[in-house]
C-alpha positions as a Markdown table, in Angstrom:
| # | Residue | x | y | z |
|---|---|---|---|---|
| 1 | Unk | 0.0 | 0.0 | 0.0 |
| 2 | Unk | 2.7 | 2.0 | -1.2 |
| 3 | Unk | 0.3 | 5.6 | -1.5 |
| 4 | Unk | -1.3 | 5.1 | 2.2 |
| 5 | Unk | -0.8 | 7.7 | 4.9 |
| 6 | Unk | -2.4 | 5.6 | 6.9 |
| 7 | Unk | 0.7 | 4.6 | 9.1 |
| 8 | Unk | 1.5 | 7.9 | 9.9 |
| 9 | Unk | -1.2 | 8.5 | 12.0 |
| 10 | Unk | 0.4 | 6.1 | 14.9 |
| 11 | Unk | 4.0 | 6.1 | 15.2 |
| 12 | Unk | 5.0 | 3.8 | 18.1 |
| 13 | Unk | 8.7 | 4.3 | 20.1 |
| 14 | Unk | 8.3 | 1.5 | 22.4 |
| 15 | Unk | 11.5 | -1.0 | 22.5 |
| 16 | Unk | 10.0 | -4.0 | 22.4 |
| 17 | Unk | 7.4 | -2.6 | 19.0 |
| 18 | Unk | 10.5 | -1.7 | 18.1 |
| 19 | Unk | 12.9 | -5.0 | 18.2 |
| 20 | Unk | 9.3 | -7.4 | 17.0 |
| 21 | Unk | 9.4 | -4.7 | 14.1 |
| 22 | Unk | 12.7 | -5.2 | 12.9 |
| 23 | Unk | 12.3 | -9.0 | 13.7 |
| 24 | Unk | 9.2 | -9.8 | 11.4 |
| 25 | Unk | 10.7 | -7.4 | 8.8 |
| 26 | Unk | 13.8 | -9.3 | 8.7 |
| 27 | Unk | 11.9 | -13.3 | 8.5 |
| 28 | Unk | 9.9 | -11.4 | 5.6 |
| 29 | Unk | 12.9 | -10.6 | 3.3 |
| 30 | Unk | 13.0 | -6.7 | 4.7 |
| 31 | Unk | 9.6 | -6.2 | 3.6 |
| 32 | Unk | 8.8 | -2.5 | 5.1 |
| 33 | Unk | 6.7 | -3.0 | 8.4 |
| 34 | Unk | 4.1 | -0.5 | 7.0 |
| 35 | Unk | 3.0 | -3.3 | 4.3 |
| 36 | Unk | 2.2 | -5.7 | 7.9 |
| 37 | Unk | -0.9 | -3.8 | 8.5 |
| 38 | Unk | -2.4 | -0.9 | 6.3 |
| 39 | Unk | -4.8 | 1.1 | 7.8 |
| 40 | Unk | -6.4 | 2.7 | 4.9 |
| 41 | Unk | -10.3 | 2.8 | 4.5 |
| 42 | Unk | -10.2 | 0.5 | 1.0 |
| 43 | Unk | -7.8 | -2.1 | 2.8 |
| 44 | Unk | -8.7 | -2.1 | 6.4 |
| 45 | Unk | -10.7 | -5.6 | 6.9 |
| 46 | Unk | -13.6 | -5.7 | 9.6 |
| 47 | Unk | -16.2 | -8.1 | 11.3 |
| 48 | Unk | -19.3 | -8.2 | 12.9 |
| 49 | Unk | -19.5 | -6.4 | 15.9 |
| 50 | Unk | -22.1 | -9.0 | 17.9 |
| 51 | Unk | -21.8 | -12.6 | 15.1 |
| 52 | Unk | -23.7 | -14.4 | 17.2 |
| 53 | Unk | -26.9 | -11.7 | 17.1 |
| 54 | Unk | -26.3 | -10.7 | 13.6 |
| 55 | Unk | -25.6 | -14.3 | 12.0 |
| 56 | Unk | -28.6 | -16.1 | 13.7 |
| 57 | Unk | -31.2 | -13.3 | 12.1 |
| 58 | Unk | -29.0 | -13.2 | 8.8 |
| 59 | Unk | -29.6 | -17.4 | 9.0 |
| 60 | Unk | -33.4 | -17.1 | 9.8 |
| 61 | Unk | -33.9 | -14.7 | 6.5 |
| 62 | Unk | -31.9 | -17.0 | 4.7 |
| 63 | Unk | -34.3 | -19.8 | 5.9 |
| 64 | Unk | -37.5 | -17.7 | 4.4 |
| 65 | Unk | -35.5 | -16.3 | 1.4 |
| 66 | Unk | -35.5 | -20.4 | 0.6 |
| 67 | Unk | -39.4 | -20.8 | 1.6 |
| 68 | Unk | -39.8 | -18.0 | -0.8 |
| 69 | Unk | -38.5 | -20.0 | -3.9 |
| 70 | Unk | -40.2 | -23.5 | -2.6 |
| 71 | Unk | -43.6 | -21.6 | -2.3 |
| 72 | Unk | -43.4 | -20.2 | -6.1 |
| 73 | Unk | -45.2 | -23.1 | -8.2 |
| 74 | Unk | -43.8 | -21.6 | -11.4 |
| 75 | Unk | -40.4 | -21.9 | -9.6 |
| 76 | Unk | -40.5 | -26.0 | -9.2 |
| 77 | Unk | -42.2 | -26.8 | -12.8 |
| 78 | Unk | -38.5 | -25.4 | -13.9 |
| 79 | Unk | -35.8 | -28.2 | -15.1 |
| 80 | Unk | -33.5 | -29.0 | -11.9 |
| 81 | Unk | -30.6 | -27.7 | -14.0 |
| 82 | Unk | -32.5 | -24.3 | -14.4 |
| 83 | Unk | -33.3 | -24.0 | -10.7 |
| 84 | Unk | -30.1 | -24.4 | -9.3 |
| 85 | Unk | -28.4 | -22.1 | -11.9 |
| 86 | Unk | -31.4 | -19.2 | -10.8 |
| 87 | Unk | -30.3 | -19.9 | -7.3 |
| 88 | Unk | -26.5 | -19.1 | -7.9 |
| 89 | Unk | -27.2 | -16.1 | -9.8 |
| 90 | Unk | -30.1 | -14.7 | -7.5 |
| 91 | Unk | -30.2 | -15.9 | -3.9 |
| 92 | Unk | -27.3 | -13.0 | -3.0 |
| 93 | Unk | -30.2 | -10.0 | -4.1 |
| 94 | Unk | -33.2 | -12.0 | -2.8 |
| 95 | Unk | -31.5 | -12.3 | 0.7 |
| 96 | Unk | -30.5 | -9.0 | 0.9 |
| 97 | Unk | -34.1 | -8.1 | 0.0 |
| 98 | Unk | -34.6 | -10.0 | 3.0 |
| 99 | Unk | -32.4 | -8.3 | 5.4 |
| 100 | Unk | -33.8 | -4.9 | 4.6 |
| 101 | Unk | -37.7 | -6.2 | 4.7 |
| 102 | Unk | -36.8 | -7.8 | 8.0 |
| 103 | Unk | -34.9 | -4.7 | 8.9 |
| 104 | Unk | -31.9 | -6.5 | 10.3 |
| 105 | Unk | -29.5 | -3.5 | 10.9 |
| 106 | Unk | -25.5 | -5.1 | 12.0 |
| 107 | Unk | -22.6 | -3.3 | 13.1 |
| 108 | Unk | -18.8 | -3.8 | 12.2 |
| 109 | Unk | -15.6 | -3.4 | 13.9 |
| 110 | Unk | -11.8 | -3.7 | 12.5 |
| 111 | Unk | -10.9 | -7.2 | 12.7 |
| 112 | Unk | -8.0 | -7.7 | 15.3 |
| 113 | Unk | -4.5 | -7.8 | 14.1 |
| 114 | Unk | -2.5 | -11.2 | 15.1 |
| 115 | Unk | 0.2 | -9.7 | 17.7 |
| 116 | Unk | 3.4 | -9.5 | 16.6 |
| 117 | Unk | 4.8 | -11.7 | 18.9 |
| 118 | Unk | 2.3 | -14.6 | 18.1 |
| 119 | Unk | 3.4 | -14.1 | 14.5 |
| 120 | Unk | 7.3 | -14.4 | 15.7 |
| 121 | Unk | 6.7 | -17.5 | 17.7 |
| 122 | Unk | 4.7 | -19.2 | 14.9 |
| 123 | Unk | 7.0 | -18.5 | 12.0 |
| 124 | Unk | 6.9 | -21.2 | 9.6 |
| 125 | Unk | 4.5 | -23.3 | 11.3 |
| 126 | Unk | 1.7 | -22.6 | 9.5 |
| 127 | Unk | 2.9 | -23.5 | 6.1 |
| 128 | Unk | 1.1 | -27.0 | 6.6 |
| 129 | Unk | -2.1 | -25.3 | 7.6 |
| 130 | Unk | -5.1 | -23.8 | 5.4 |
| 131 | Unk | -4.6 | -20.5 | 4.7 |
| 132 | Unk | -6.4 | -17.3 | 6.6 |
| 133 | Unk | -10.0 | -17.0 | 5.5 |
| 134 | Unk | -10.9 | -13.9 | 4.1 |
| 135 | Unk | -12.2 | -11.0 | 5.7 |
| 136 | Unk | -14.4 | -8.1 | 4.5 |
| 137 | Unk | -13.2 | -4.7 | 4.1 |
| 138 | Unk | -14.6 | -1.6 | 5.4 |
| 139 | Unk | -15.6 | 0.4 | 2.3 |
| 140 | Unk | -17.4 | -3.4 | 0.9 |
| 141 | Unk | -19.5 | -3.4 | 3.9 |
| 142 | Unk | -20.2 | 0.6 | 3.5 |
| 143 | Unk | -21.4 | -0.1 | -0.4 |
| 144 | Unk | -23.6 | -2.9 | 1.5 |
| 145 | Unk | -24.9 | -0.9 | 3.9 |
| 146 | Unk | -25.4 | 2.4 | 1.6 |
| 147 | Unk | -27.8 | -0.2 | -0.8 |
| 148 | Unk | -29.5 | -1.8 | 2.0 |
| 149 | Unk | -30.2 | 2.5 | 3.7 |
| 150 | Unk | -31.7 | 3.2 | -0.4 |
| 151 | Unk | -34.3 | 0.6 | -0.2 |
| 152 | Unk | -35.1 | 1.5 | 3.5 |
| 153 | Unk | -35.8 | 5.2 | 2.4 |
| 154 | Unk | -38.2 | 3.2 | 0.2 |
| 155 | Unk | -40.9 | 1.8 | 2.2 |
| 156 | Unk | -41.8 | -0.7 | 0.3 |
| 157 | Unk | -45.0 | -2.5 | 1.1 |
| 158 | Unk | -45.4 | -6.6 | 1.6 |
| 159 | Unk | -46.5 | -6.7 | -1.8 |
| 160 | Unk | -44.0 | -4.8 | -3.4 |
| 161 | Unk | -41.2 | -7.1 | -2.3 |
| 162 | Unk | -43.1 | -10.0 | -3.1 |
| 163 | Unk | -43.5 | -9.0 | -6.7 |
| 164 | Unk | -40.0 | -7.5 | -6.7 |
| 165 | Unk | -38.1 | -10.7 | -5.3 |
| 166 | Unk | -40.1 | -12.5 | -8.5 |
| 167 | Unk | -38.5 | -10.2 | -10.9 |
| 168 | Unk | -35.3 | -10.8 | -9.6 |
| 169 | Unk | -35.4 | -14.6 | -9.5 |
| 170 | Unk | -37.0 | -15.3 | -12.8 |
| 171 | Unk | -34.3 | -13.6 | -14.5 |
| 172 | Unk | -33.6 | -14.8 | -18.3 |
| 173 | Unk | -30.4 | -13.8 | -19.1 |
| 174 | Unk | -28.6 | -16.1 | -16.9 |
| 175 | Unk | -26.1 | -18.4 | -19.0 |
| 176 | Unk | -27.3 | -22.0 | -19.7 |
| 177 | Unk | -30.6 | -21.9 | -18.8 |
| 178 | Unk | -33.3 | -24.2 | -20.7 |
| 179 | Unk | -36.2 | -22.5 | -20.5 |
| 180 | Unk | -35.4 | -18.7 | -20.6 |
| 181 | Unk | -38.5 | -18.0 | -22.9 |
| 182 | Unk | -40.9 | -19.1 | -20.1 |
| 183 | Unk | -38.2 | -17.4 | -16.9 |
| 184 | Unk | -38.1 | -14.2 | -19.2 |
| 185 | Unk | -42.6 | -14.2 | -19.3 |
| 186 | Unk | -42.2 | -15.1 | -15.6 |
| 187 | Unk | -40.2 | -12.3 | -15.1 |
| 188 | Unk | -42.8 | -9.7 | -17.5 |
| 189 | Unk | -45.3 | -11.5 | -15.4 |
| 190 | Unk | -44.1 | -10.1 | -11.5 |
| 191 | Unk | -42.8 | -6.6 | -13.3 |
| 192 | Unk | -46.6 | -6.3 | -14.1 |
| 193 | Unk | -47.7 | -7.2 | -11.0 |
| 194 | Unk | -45.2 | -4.9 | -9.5 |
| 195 | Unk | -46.5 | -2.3 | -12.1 |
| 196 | Unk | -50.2 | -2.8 | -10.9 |
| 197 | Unk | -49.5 | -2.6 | -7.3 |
| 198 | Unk | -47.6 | 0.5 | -7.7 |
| 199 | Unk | -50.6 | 2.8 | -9.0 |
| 200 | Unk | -53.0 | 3.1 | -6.6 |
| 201 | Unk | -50.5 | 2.9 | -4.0 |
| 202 | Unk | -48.6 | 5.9 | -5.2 |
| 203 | Unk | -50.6 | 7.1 | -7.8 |
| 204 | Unk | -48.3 | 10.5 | -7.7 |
| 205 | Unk | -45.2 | 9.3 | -7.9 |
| 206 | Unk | -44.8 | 8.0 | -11.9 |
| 207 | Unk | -41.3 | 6.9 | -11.6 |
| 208 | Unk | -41.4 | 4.7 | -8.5 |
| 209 | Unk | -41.6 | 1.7 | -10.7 |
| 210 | Unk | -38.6 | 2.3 | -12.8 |
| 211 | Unk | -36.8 | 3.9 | -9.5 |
| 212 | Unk | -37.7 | 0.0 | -7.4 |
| 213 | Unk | -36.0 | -1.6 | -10.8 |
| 214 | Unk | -32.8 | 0.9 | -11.1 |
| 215 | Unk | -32.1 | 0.1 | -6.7 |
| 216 | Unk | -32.6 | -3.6 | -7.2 |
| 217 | Unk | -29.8 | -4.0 | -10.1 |
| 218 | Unk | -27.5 | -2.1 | -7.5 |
| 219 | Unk | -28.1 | -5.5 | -5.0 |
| 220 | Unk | -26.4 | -7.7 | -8.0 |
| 221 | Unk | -23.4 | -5.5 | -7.8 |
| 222 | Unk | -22.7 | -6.7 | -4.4 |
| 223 | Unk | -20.6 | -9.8 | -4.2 |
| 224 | Unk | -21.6 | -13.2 | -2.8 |
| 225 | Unk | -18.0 | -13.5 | -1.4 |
| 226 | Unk | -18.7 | -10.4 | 1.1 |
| 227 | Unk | -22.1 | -12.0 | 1.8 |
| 228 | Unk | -20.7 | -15.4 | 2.7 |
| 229 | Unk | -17.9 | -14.0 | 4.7 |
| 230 | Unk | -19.9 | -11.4 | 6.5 |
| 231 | Unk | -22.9 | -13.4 | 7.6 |
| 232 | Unk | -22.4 | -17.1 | 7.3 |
| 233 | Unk | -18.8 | -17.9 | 7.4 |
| 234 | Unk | -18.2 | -17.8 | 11.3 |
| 235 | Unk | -21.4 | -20.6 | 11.0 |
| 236 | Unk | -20.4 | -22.5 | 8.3 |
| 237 | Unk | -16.6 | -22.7 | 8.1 |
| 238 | Unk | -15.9 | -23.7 | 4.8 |
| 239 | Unk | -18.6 | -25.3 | 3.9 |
| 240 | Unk | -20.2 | -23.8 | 0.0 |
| 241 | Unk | -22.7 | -21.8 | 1.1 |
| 242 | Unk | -24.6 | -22.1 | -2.5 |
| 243 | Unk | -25.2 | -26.2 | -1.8 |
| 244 | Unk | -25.9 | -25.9 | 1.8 |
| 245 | Unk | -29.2 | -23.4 | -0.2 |
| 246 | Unk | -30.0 | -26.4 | -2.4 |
| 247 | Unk | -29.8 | -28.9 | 0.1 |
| 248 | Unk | -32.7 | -26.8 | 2.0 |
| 249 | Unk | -34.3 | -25.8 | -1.0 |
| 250 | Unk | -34.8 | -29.4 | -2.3 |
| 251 | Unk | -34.4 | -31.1 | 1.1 |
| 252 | Unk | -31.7 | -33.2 | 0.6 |
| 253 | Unk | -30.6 | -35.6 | 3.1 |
| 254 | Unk | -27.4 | -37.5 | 4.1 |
């Protein structure tokens, strides 16, 4: 992070900071010690605040984002092979849909650094072990929380989400699916819906429907990686998130 500041901000004179310092930079091939830790806001990696609060209510919206898809008809007279590519591409938008219609709100806080020492005293002992899972950084969970405050300011009623989580599954331009022509009239189908809900609810505001559309393309942006580290990975370890979904969706067993 050759252009960050960051490390100027706390400049430590203690002995021992010192000697670990020059220690770690010397086992790392004289790597400068400000390349250890950067501080800056599109590095710095964070956590939940309270994971055991936030990942329980993250896991009970994940539970009815999956009733949502088993209780669409439409949704099960699709090939298998269509279904499970719709849940790839869609269950990241349709849980955050979730999160915001539940109104789970979550906290972060920078993810503790490893002390120095503990990294001394374990040099070259984890080269047999997995390597570090990855954390989320503080400006991905900003974007998150910025797209999840836009549909908030919304207020969208039961129905709109309903119609809206439609459009977003059913979507037809998805690679290798079978029967786009019907997804893609599935898809016209909740937009329509969505459409006729929309006018007598807000029968002066003309743009709402196109506005709903614009905000819900911003929840594909956001990457199922962040997702998966952020809410489910202190649950699930390493486990693929994605067939853990399609073992509750299609209640496989053993």
């Amino acid at each position: 992070c050759e252009r960050c500041q960051c490390h100027s901000e706390d400049k430590r004179t203690a002995i021992l900071y010192t000697l670990l310092s020059q220690n770690l930079n010397h086992s790392r091939g004289g790597r400068s010690p400000t390349h250890q830790r950067c501080l800056c806001h599109q590095r710095r990696t964070v956590c939940l605040r309270t994971p055991h609060i936030t990942c329980q209510a993250a896991s009970n919206v994940l539970v009815k984002t999956v009733s949502f898809m088993k209780n669409l008809p439409s949704f099960h007279l699709l090939p298998r092979e269509d279904q499970l590519l719709l849940l790839d591409n869609c269950w990241v938008p349709l849980f955050l849909l979730g999160l915001v219609q539940e109104m789970v709100t979550f906290e972060v806080m920078e993810t503790p650094a490893p002390s120095m020492l503990k990294k001394i005293l374990l040099d070259g002992q984890n080269k047999q072990q997995e390597p570090e899972r990855t954390q989320p950084t503080l400006a991905a969970v900003q974007r998150l929380q910025c797209c999840l405050n836009t549909f908030w300011n919304l207020d969208l009623s039961p129905k709109e989400y309903a119609y809206l989580k439609g459009a977003i599954l059913f979507n037809p331009d998805v690679p290798g699916l079978r029967a786009s022509l019907y997804i893609e009239s599935l898809q016209r189908e909740a937009q329509r819906a969505l459409q006729e809900v929309l006018q007598p609810l807000h029968p002066e505001d003309q743009g709402r429907f196109a506005h709903i559309l614009l905000i819900a393309s911003t929840l594909k942006s956001i990457p199922p990686s962040l997702i998966t580290d952020l809410f489910f990975r202190p649950v699930i370890g390493n486990a693929d998130i994605v067939e853990l979904i399609a073992e509750m969706l299609f209640e496989i067993t053993g």
